[in-house]
PDB file of C-alpha atoms in Angstrom:
ATOM      1  CA  UNK A   1      97.337  92.511  69.392  1.00  0.00           C
ATOM      2  CA  UNK A   2     100.134  92.452  71.985  1.00  0.00           C
ATOM      3  CA  UNK A   3     102.798  89.774  72.216  1.00  0.00           C
ATOM      4  CA  UNK A   4     101.995  87.040  74.749  1.00  0.00           C
ATOM      5  CA  UNK A   5     104.890  86.960  77.149  1.00  0.00           C
ATOM      6  CA  UNK A   6     103.799  84.335  79.655  1.00  0.00           C
ATOM      7  CA  UNK A   7     101.118  81.670  79.393  1.00  0.00           C
ATOM      8  CA  UNK A   8     100.020  78.700  81.482  1.00  0.00           C
ATOM      9  CA  UNK A   9      97.750  75.939  80.217  1.00  0.00           C
ATOM     10  CA  UNK A  10      95.975  73.651  82.684  1.00  0.00           C
ATOM     11  CA  UNK A  11      98.583  74.217  85.354  1.00  0.00           C
ATOM     12  CA  UNK A  12      97.883  71.899  88.315  1.00  0.00           C
ATOM     13  CA  UNK A  13      99.923  70.965  91.335  1.00  0.00           C
ATOM     14  CA  UNK A  14      98.931  68.357  93.908  1.00  0.00           C
ATOM     15  CA  UNK A  15     100.760  67.705  97.172  1.00  0.00           C
ATOM     16  CA  UNK A  16      99.360  64.288  98.110  1.00  0.00           C
ATOM     17  CA  UNK A  17      95.623  64.771  98.533  1.00  0.00           C
ATOM     18  CA  UNK A  18      95.920  68.573  98.575  1.00  0.00           C
ATOM     19  CA  UNK A  19      95.289  70.417  95.316  1.00  0.00           C
ATOM     20  CA  UNK A  20      97.333  73.661  95.527  1.00  0.00           C
ATOM     21  CA  UNK A  21      96.563  74.877  91.983  1.00  0.00           C
ATOM     22  CA  UNK A  22      93.922  73.454  89.724  1.00  0.00           C
ATOM     23  CA  UNK A  23      93.820  73.825  85.929  1.00  0.00           C
ATOM     24  CA  UNK A  24      95.119  77.414  85.780  1.00  0.00           C
ATOM     25  CA  UNK A  25      95.015  79.034  82.349  1.00  0.00           C
ATOM     26  CA  UNK A  26      96.793  82.388  82.424  1.00  0.00           C
ATOM     27  CA  UNK A  27      97.953  84.766  79.714  1.00  0.00           C
ATOM     28  CA  UNK A  28     100.052  87.848  80.255  1.00  0.00           C
ATOM     29  CA  UNK A  29     100.781  90.110  77.281  1.00  0.00           C
ATOM     30  CA  UNK A  30     103.677  92.548  76.853  1.00  0.00           C
ATOM     31  CA  UNK A  31     103.178  95.618  79.042  1.00  0.00           C
ATOM     32  CA  UNK A  32     100.679  93.973  81.400  1.00  0.00           C
ATOM     33  CA  UNK A  33     100.980  94.188  85.156  1.00  0.00           C
ATOM     34  CA  UNK A  34      99.403  91.396  87.149  1.00  0.00           C
ATOM     35  CA  UNK A  35      98.715  91.053  90.827  1.00  0.00           C
ATOM     36  CA  UNK A  36      97.782  87.725  92.424  1.00  0.00           C
ATOM     37  CA  UNK A  37      95.662  88.092  95.557  1.00  0.00           C
ATOM     38  CA  UNK A  38      94.029  85.570  97.837  1.00  0.00           C
ATOM     39  CA  UNK A  39      94.029  84.238 101.352  1.00  0.00           C
ATOM     40  CA  UNK A  40      96.799  82.177 102.916  1.00  0.00           C
ATOM     41  CA  UNK A  41      96.907  78.715 101.403  1.00  0.00           C
ATOM     42  CA  UNK A  42      95.150  79.692  98.184  1.00  0.00           C
ATOM     43  CA  UNK A  43      98.096  78.686  95.918  1.00  0.00           C
ATOM     44  CA  UNK A  44      99.673  82.078  95.111  1.00  0.00           C
ATOM     45  CA  UNK A  45     103.214  81.059  96.002  1.00  0.00           C
ATOM     46  CA  UNK A  46     102.790  77.622  94.431  1.00  0.00           C
ATOM     47  CA  UNK A  47     101.744  79.318  91.157  1.00  0.00           C
ATOM     48  CA  UNK A  48     104.883  81.501  91.152  1.00  0.00           C
ATOM     49  CA  UNK A  49     107.023  78.487  92.047  1.00  0.00           C
ATOM     50  CA  UNK A  50     105.502  76.512  89.155  1.00  0.00           C
ATOM     51  CA  UNK A  51     106.191  79.310  86.669  1.00  0.00           C
ATOM     52  CA  UNK A  52     109.772  79.813  87.863  1.00  0.00           C
ATOM     53  CA  UNK A  53     110.643  76.091  88.002  1.00  0.00           C
ATOM     54  CA  UNK A  54     111.068  75.721  91.745  1.00  0.00           C
ATOM     55  CA  UNK A  55     108.184  73.248  91.757  1.00  0.00           C
ATOM     56  CA  UNK A  56     107.292  70.789  88.997  1.00  0.00           C
ATOM     57  CA  UNK A  57     103.605  70.660  87.944  1.00  0.00           C
ATOM     58  CA  UNK A  58     101.437  67.612  88.358  1.00  0.00           C
ATOM     59  CA  UNK A  59      99.987  68.519  84.980  1.00  0.00           C
ATOM     60  CA  UNK A  60      99.856  71.457  82.616  1.00  0.00           C
ATOM     61  CA  UNK A  61     102.447  73.585  80.814  1.00  0.00           C
ATOM     62  CA  UNK A  62     104.183  76.948  81.137  1.00  0.00           C
ATOM     63  CA  UNK A  63     105.255  79.008  78.104  1.00  0.00           C
ATOM     64  CA  UNK A  64     107.482  82.096  77.965  1.00  0.00           C
ATOM     65  CA  UNK A  65     107.424  83.899  74.600  1.00  0.00           C
ATOM     66  CA  UNK A  66     105.880  80.789  73.006  1.00  0.00           C
ATOM     67  CA  UNK A  67     108.712  78.570  74.213  1.00  0.00           C
ATOM     68  CA  UNK A  68     107.699  75.830  76.618  1.00  0.00           C
ATOM     69  CA  UNK A  69     109.643  76.198  79.862  1.00  0.00           C
ATOM     70  CA  UNK A  70     107.853  73.487  81.845  1.00  0.00           C
ATOM     71  CA  UNK A  71     110.438  71.258  83.547  1.00  0.00           C
ATOM     72  CA  UNK A  72     113.413  73.580  83.056  1.00  0.00           C
ATOM     73  CA  UNK A  73     115.620  74.271  86.050  1.00  0.00           C
ATOM     74  CA  UNK A  74     115.068  77.619  87.853  1.00  0.00           C
ATOM     75  CA  UNK A  75     118.443  78.991  86.621  1.00  0.00           C
ATOM     76  CA  UNK A  76     117.510  78.140  83.030  1.00  0.00           C
ATOM     77  CA  UNK A  77     114.196  79.952  83.373  1.00  0.00           C
ATOM     78  CA  UNK A  78     115.942  82.941  85.009  1.00  0.00           C
ATOM     79  CA  UNK A  79     118.381  83.058  82.065  1.00  0.00           C
ATOM     80  CA  UNK A  80     115.354  83.527  79.808  1.00  0.00           C
ATOM     81  CA  UNK A  81     114.165  86.459  81.886  1.00  0.00           C
ATOM     82  CA  UNK A  82     111.643  84.954  84.337  1.00  0.00           C
ATOM     83  CA  UNK A  83     112.761  85.068  87.975  1.00  0.00           C
ATOM     84  CA  UNK A  84     111.468  85.448  91.443  1.00  0.00           C
ATOM     85  CA  UNK A  85     112.718  86.889  94.713  1.00  0.00           C
ATOM     86  CA  UNK A  86     112.275  85.466  98.152  1.00  0.00           C
ATOM     87  CA  UNK A  87     110.855  87.367 101.074  1.00  0.00           C
ATOM     88  CA  UNK A  88     113.490  87.823 103.791  1.00  0.00           C
ATOM     89  CA  UNK A  89     111.914  89.458 106.824  1.00  0.00           C
ATOM     90  CA  UNK A  90     115.062  90.855 108.512  1.00  0.00           C
ATOM     91  CA  UNK A  91     116.741  94.163 108.925  1.00  0.00           C
ATOM     92  CA  UNK A  92     119.373  95.397 106.508  1.00  0.00           C
ATOM     93  CA  UNK A  93     122.790  96.132 108.020  1.00  0.00           C
TER      94      UNK A  93
END
């Protein structure tokens, strides 16, 4: 059985009365590639922001290599090896 690299348990984020993510259980093992697809407003970016610490969950937990990373600052999570990039729609000079 492969090592579990990233896991979420019951990950939920509410913005007022809007539920952006609801009770997401996710498990990614070493060597897996995962794509997240869905329409605009379906919670894809919110999920990535929850995992990388840019947004704090309403409930649930995030684990990286069996260490809970929920509530850590983004730079602390990046130091562990989990990071994101931001889309910058502009020309390179």
